[in-house]
Coordinates of N, CA and C in Angstrom, one line a residue:
M1 N 0.8 -1.2 0.0 CA 0.0 0.0 0.0 C 0.9 1.2 0.0
K2 N 0.5 2.3 -0.7 CA 1.2 3.5 -0.8 C 0.5 4.6 -0.1
R3 N 1.2 5.4 0.7 CA 0.6 6.5 1.4 C 1.5 7.8 1.1
S4 N 0.8 8.9 1.1 CA 1.6 10.1 0.8 C 2.3 10.5 2.1
H5 N 3.5 10.9 2.0 CA 4.4 11.4 3.1 C 4.3 12.9 3.1
P6 N 4.5 13.6 4.2 CA 4.4 15.0 4.2 C 5.2 15.7 3.1
S7 N 6.3 15.1 2.6 CA 7.0 15.7 1.5 C 6.5 15.4 0.1
N8 N 5.3 14.8 0.1 CA 4.6 14.5 -1.1 C 5.2 13.3 -1.9
E9 N 6.1 12.6 -1.2 CA 6.7 11.4 -1.8 C 5.8 10.2 -1.4
L10 N 5.8 9.2 -2.1 CA 5.1 8.0 -1.8 C 6.0 7.1 -0.9
V11 N 5.5 6.6 0.2 CA 6.2 5.7 1.1 C 5.5 4.4 1.2
D12 N 6.3 3.3 1.1 CA 5.6 2.0 1.3 C 5.3 1.8 2.8
V13 N 4.1 1.3 3.1 CA 3.7 0.9 4.5 C 3.5 -0.5 4.5
I14 N 4.2 -1.2 5.3 CA 4.1 -2.7 5.4 C 3.1 -3.0 6.5
S15 N 2.1 -3.8 6.1 CA 1.1 -4.2 7.1 C 1.2 -5.7 7.3
S16 N 1.0 -6.1 8.6 CA 1.1 -7.5 8.9 C -0.1 -7.9 9.7
D17 N -0.6 -9.1 9.4 CA -1.8 -9.6 10.2 C -1.3 -10.1 11.5
D18 N 0.0 -10.4 11.7 CA 0.5 -11.0 12.9 C 1.1 -9.9 13.8
S19 N 0.3 -8.9 14.1 CA 0.8 -7.8 14.9 C 0.7 -8.1 16.4
S20 N 0.0 -9.2 16.8 CA -0.2 -9.5 18.3 C 1.1 -9.8 19.0
S21 N 2.0 -10.5 18.3 CA 3.3 -10.8 19.0 C 4.1 -9.5 19.2
S22 N 4.1 -8.6 18.2 CA 4.9 -7.4 18.3 C 4.3 -6.5 19.4
D23 N 2.9 -6.5 19.5 CA 2.2 -5.8 20.5 C 2.6 -6.3 21.9
E24 N 2.7 -7.6 22.1 CA 3.1 -8.2 23.3 C 4.6 -7.8 23.7
E25 N 5.4 -7.9 22.7 CA 6.8 -7.5 22.9 C 6.9 -6.0 23.3
M26 N 6.1 -5.2 22.7 CA 6.1 -3.8 23.0 C 5.7 -3.6 24.4
E27 N 4.6 -4.3 24.9 CA 4.1 -4.2 26.2 C 5.2 -4.6 27.2
V28 N 5.8 -5.7 27.0 CA 6.9 -6.2 27.9 C 8.0 -5.2 27.9
S29 N 8.4 -4.7 26.7 CA 9.5 -3.7 26.7 C 9.1 -2.5 27.4
T30 N 7.9 -2.0 27.3 CA 7.5 -0.8 28.0 C 7.4 -1.0 29.5
E31 N 7.0 -2.2 29.9 CA 6.9 -2.6 31.3 C 8.3 -2.6 31.9
N32 N 9.3 -3.2 31.2 CA 10.7 -3.3 31.7 C 11.3 -1.9 31.7
D33 N 11.0 -1.1 30.7 CA 11.5 0.3 30.7 C 10.9 1.1 31.9
S34 N 9.6 0.8 32.2 CA 9.0 1.5 33.3 C 9.6 1.1 34.6
K35 N 9.8 -0.2 34.8 CA 10.5 -0.7 36.0 C 11.9 -0.2 36.2
Q36 N 12.6 -0.1 35.1 CA 14.0 0.4 35.1 C 14.0 1.9 35.5
L37 N 13.0 2.7 34.9 CA 13.0 4.1 35.3 C 12.6 4.3 36.7
T38 N 11.7 3.4 37.2 CA 11.2 3.5 38.6 C 12.4 3.1 39.5
S39 N 13.1 2.1 39.2 CA 14.3 1.7 40.1 C 15.4 2.8 40.0
E40 N 15.6 3.4 38.8 CA 16.6 4.4 38.7 C 16.2 5.6 39.5
G41 N 14.9 5.9 39.5 CA 14.3 7.1 40.3 C 14.5 6.8 41.7
A42 N 14.2 5.6 42.2 CA 14.4 5.2 43.6 C 15.8 5.3 44.0
L43 N 16.7 4.8 43.1 CA 18.1 4.9 43.5 C 18.6 6.3 43.5
M44 N 18.1 7.2 42.6 CA 18.5 8.6 42.7 C 18.0 9.2 44.0
R45 N 16.8 8.9 44.4 CA 16.3 9.4 45.7 C 17.1 8.9 46.8
R46 N 17.5 7.6 46.8 CA 18.3 7.1 47.9 C 19.6 7.8 48.0
A47 N 20.2 8.0 46.8 CA 21.5 8.7 46.7 C 21.4 10.2 47.3
E48 N 20.3 10.8 46.9 CA 20.0 12.2 47.4 C 19.9 12.2 48.9
M49 N 19.1 11.2 49.5 CA 19.0 11.2 51.0 C 20.3 10.8 51.6
Y50 N 21.1 9.9 51.0 CA 22.4 9.5 51.5 C 23.3 10.7 51.6
Q51 N 23.4 11.5 50.5 CA 24.3 12.6 50.4 C 23.9 13.7 51.4
E52 N 22.6 13.9 51.5 CA 22.1 14.9 52.5 C 22.4 14.5 53.9
Y53 N 22.3 13.2 54.2 CA 22.6 12.7 55.6 C 24.1 12.8 55.9
M54 N 24.9 12.5 54.9 CA 26.4 12.5 55.1 C 26.8 14.0 55.3
K55 N 26.2 14.9 54.7 CA 26.5 16.3 54.9 C 26.3 16.8 56.4
H56 N 25.4 16.1 57.1 CA 25.1 16.5 58.5 C 26.0 15.9 59.5
I57 N 26.8 14.9 59.1 CA 27.7 14.3 60.1 C 29.0 15.1 60.2
P58 N 29.3 15.7 61.4 CA 30.5 16.5 61.5 C 31.8 15.7 61.4
I59 N 32.8 16.3 60.8 CA 34.1 15.7 60.7 C 34.8 15.9 62.1
P60 N 35.3 14.8 62.7 CA 35.9 15.0 64.0 C 37.1 16.0 64.0
T61 N 37.1 16.9 65.0 CA 38.2 17.9 65.0 C 39.3 17.5 66.0
H62 N 39.0 16.7 67.0 CA 39.9 16.3 68.0 C 40.4 14.8 67.7
R63 N 41.6 14.8 67.2 CA 42.1 13.4 66.8 C 43.4 13.3 67.6
G64 N 43.4 12.5 68.7 CA 44.5 12.4 69.6 C 45.2 11.0 69.5
S65 N 44.6 10.1 68.7 CA 45.2 8.7 68.7 C 46.1 8.6 67.4
V66 N 47.1 7.8 67.6 CA 47.9 7.4 66.4 C 47.5 6.0 66.1
I67 N 46.9 5.8 65.0 CA 46.3 4.5 64.6 C 47.3 3.7 63.7
P68 N 47.8 2.6 64.2 CA 48.6 1.7 63.4 C 47.8 1.1 62.3
Y69 N 48.4 0.9 61.1 CA 47.6 0.4 60.0 C 48.6 -0.2 59.0
T70 N 48.1 -1.2 58.2 CA 48.9 -1.8 57.2 C 48.4 -1.5 55.8
S71 N 47.1 -1.1 55.7 CA 46.5 -0.8 54.4 C 45.5 0.4 54.6
W72 N 45.2 1.0 53.5 CA 44.2 2.1 53.5 C 42.8 1.7 54.0
M73 N 42.4 0.5 53.5 CA 41.1 0.0 53.9 C 41.1 -0.3 55.4
G74 N 42.2 -0.9 55.9 CA 42.4 -1.2 57.3 C 42.3 0.1 58.2
L75 N 43.0 1.2 57.7 CA 42.9 2.4 58.4 C 41.5 3.0 58.4
G76 N 40.8 2.9 57.3 CA 39.4 3.3 57.2 C 38.6 2.6 58.2
K77 N 38.7 1.3 58.3 CA 38.0 0.5 59.3 C 38.3 0.9 60.7
S78 N 39.5 1.1 61.0 CA 39.9 1.6 62.4 C 39.3 2.9 62.7
I79 N 39.3 3.9 61.7 CA 38.7 5.2 61.9 C 37.2 5.1 62.2
K80 N 36.5 4.2 61.5 CA 35.1 4.1 61.7 C 34.8 3.5 63.1
Q81 N 35.6 2.6 63.5 CA 35.4 2.0 64.9 C 35.8 3.1 66.0
L82 N 36.9 3.8 65.8 CA 37.3 4.7 66.8 C 36.4 5.9 66.9
Y83 N 35.9 6.4 65.8 CA 35.0 7.6 65.9 C 33.5 7.3 65.8
G84 N 33.2 6.1 65.5 CA 31.8 5.7 65.5 C 31.0 6.3 64.5
Q85 N 31.6 6.6 63.3 CA 30.8 7.2 62.2 C 31.3 6.6 60.9
P86 N 30.4 6.7 59.9 CA 30.7 6.1 58.6 C 31.7 7.0 57.8
L87 N 32.3 6.3 56.8 CA 33.0 7.1 55.8 C 32.1 7.1 54.6
H88 N 32.2 8.1 53.8 CA 31.4 8.3 52.6 C 31.7 7.1 51.6
Y89 N 30.7 6.7 50.8 CA 30.9 5.7 49.8 C 32.1 6.0 48.9
L90 N 32.2 7.3 48.5 CA 33.3 7.7 47.6 C 34.7 7.6 48.3
T91 N 34.7 7.8 49.6 CA 36.0 7.7 50.4 C 36.3 6.2 50.5
N92 N 35.4 5.4 50.7 CA 35.6 3.9 50.8 C 36.2 3.4 49.5
I93 N 35.6 3.9 48.4 CA 36.1 3.5 47.0 C 37.5 4.0 46.8
Q94 N 37.8 5.2 47.3 CA 39.1 5.8 47.1 C 40.1 5.0 47.9
L95 N 39.8 4.5 49.1 CA 40.7 3.7 49.9 C 41.0 2.4 49.3
K96 N 40.0 1.8 48.7 CA 40.1 0.5 48.0 C 41.1 0.7 46.8
Q97 N 40.9 1.8 46.0 CA 41.7 2.1 44.9 C 43.2 2.3 45.3
W98 N 43.4 3.0 46.4 CA 44.8 3.3 46.9 C 45.4 2.0 47.3
D99 N 44.7 1.1 47.9 CA 45.3 -0.3 48.2 C 45.6 -1.0 46.9
Q100 N 44.8 -0.9 45.9 CA 45.1 -1.6 44.6 C 46.3 -1.0 43.9
L101 N 46.5 0.3 44.1 CA 47.7 1.0 43.5 C 49.0 0.3 44.0
R102 N 49.0 -0.2 45.2 CA 50.2 -0.8 45.7 C 50.6 -2.1 45.2
I103 N 49.6 -2.8 44.6 CA 49.9 -4.2 44.0 C 51.0 -4.1 43.0
G104 N 52.0 -4.8 43.2 CA 53.1 -4.9 42.3 C 54.2 -3.9 42.5
S105 N 54.0 -3.0 43.5 CA 55.1 -2.0 43.8 C 56.1 -2.7 44.7
E106 N 57.3 -2.1 44.8 CA 58.4 -2.7 45.6 C 58.0 -2.7 47.1
D107 N 57.1 -1.8 47.5 CA 56.7 -1.7 48.9 C 55.3 -2.4 49.2
E108 N 54.9 -3.2 48.3 CA 53.6 -3.8 48.4 C 53.3 -4.5 49.7
Y109 N 54.3 -5.2 50.3 CA 54.1 -5.9 51.5 C 54.6 -5.2 52.7
R110 N 55.1 -4.0 52.6 CA 55.5 -3.2 53.7 C 54.3 -2.5 54.3
P111 N 54.2 -2.5 55.7 CA 53.1 -1.9 56.3 C 53.0 -0.4 55.9
L112 N 51.9 0.1 55.6 CA 51.7 1.5 55.1 C 52.2 2.5 56.2
D113 N 52.0 2.1 57.5 CA 52.3 3.1 58.5 C 53.8 3.3 58.6
A114 N 54.6 2.4 58.0 CA 56.1 2.6 57.9 C 56.4 3.4 56.7
I115 N 55.5 3.7 55.8 CA 55.7 4.5 54.6 C 55.2 5.9 54.8
I116 N 53.9 6.0 55.3 CA 53.2 7.3 55.6 C 52.8 7.3 57.0
H117 N 53.2 8.4 57.7 CA 53.0 8.5 59.1 C 51.5 8.4 59.4
P118 N 51.1 7.7 60.4 CA 49.6 7.5 60.7 C 48.8 8.8 60.9
C119 N 49.4 9.8 61.4 CA 48.7 11.1 61.6 C 48.4 11.7 60.3
K120 N 49.4 11.7 59.4 CA 49.2 12.2 58.0 C 48.2 11.4 57.3
A121 N 48.2 10.1 57.4 CA 47.3 9.3 56.6 C 45.9 9.5 57.1
E122 N 45.7 9.6 58.4 CA 44.4 9.9 59.0 C 43.9 11.2 58.6
A123 N 44.7 12.3 58.6 CA 44.3 13.6 58.2 C 43.9 13.6 56.7
T124 N 44.6 12.9 55.9 CA 44.3 12.8 54.5 C 42.9 12.2 54.3
I125 N 42.6 11.1 55.0 CA 41.3 10.5 54.9 C 40.2 11.5 55.3
W126 N 40.4 12.2 56.4 CA 39.4 13.1 56.9 C 39.2 14.3 55.9
L127 N 40.3 14.7 55.3 CA 40.2 15.8 54.3 C 39.4 15.3 53.1
I128 N 39.7 14.2 52.6 CA 38.9 13.6 51.4 C 37.5 13.4 51.8
E129 N 37.3 12.9 53.1 CA 35.9 12.7 53.6 C 35.1 14.0 53.6
E130 N 35.8 15.0 54.0 CA 35.1 16.3 54.0 C 34.7 16.8 52.6
V131 N 35.6 16.6 51.7 CA 35.3 16.9 50.2 C 34.1 16.1 49.8
H132 N 34.1 14.8 50.0 CA 33.0 13.9 49.6 C 31.7 14.2 50.2
R133 N 31.7 14.5 51.5 CA 30.5 14.8 52.2 C 29.9 16.1 51.8
N134 N 30.7 17.1 51.6 CA 30.2 18.4 51.4 C 30.0 18.9 49.9
T135 N 30.7 18.2 49.0 CA 30.7 18.7 47.6 C 30.2 17.7 46.6
S136 N 30.0 16.4 46.9 CA 29.6 15.4 45.9 C 28.1 15.6 45.5
S137 N 27.9 15.4 44.3 CA 26.5 15.4 43.7 C 25.9 14.1 43.9
H138 N 24.6 14.1 44.3 CA 23.9 12.8 44.5 C 23.7 12.2 43.1
H139 N 23.6 13.0 42.1 CA 23.5 12.4 40.7 C 24.7 11.6 40.4
Y140 N 25.9 12.1 40.7 CA 27.1 11.4 40.5 C 27.2 10.0 41.3
V141 N 26.8 10.1 42.5 CA 26.8 8.9 43.4 C 25.8 7.9 42.8
A142 N 24.6 8.4 42.5 CA 23.5 7.5 41.9 C 24.0 6.8 40.7
N143 N 24.7 7.5 39.8 CA 25.2 6.9 38.5 C 26.2 5.9 38.8
L144 N 27.1 6.1 39.8 CA 28.0 5.1 40.2 C 27.3 3.9 40.8
W145 N 26.3 4.1 41.6 CA 25.6 3.0 42.2 C 24.9 2.2 41.1
L146 N 24.3 2.9 40.0 CA 23.7 2.2 38.9 C 24.7 1.2 38.2
S147 N 25.9 1.7 38.1 CA 26.9 0.9 37.4 C 27.6 -0.2 38.2
D148 N 27.3 -0.2 39.5 CA 27.9 -1.1 40.4 C 26.8 -1.8 41.3
P149 N 26.5 -3.0 40.9 CA 25.4 -3.7 41.6 C 25.8 -4.1 43.1
M150 N 27.1 -4.0 43.4 CA 27.6 -4.3 44.7 C 28.0 -3.0 45.5
H151 N 27.4 -1.9 45.1 CA 27.7 -0.6 45.7 C 27.4 -0.6 47.2
H152 N 26.4 -1.4 47.6 CA 26.1 -1.4 49.1 C 27.2 -1.9 50.0
A153 N 28.1 -2.6 49.4 CA 29.3 -3.1 50.2 C 30.2 -2.0 50.6
F154 N 30.1 -0.8 50.0 CA 30.9 0.3 50.3 C 30.1 1.5 51.0
V155 N 28.9 1.2 51.3 CA 28.1 2.2 52.0 C 28.0 1.6 53.5
D156 N 28.7 2.4 54.4 CA 28.8 1.9 55.8 C 27.4 2.0 56.5
S157 N 27.2 1.0 57.3 CA 26.0 0.9 58.1 C 26.2 1.4 59.5
I158 N 26.9 2.5 59.7 CA 27.1 3.1 61.0 C 26.2 4.3 61.0
F159 N 25.4 4.5 62.0 CA 24.5 5.7 62.1 C 24.7 6.4 63.4
P160 N 25.6 7.4 63.4 CA 25.8 8.2 64.6 C 24.6 9.0 64.9
Q161 N 24.5 9.3 66.2 CA 23.5 10.3 66.7 C 23.9 11.7 66.2
L162 N 23.0 12.3 65.4 CA 23.3 13.6 64.9 C 22.7 14.7 65.8
D163 N 23.4 15.8 66.0 CA 23.0 16.9 66.8 C 21.8 17.5 66.1
S164 N 20.7 17.6 66.8 CA 19.4 18.1 66.1 C 19.4 19.6 65.9
T165 N 20.4 20.3 66.4 CA 20.5 21.8 66.2 C 21.2 22.2 64.9
S166 N 21.8 21.2 64.3 CA 22.5 21.6 63.0 C 21.6 21.5 61.8

């Protein structure tokens, strides 16, 4: 069958009597797209709430302990235990990456506290934590979470009591 196209050219239109299967495929596709958009929206909202929550956790100002450590992830774990507060998802990922950077280096098996003084290392983590808590976009965090099905492994489940006056 020929139909006129807005440009006055004739265009072939293919018609099929077996349109029910393509209709079903379209329904399933639309349903999957809808579920994906809903889950992406929910993840975006969770990332927004997470980022807002992290902004309200104060960075400790009194740090009197020297924490021995052998890895960045190990130091992060000790910091969480000592101060009773989480580290940001992005900070946890950064610590993991720093540990991976050491693989294959000549000092790979040397304890990190023999390379970088524990006070400097802890101050570095808190500085990065402050940047992540105060300046990270929840859109960026949500997109990372979408690309990493195991993101929850790097979101700490420590919930400190927040001061209600802040």
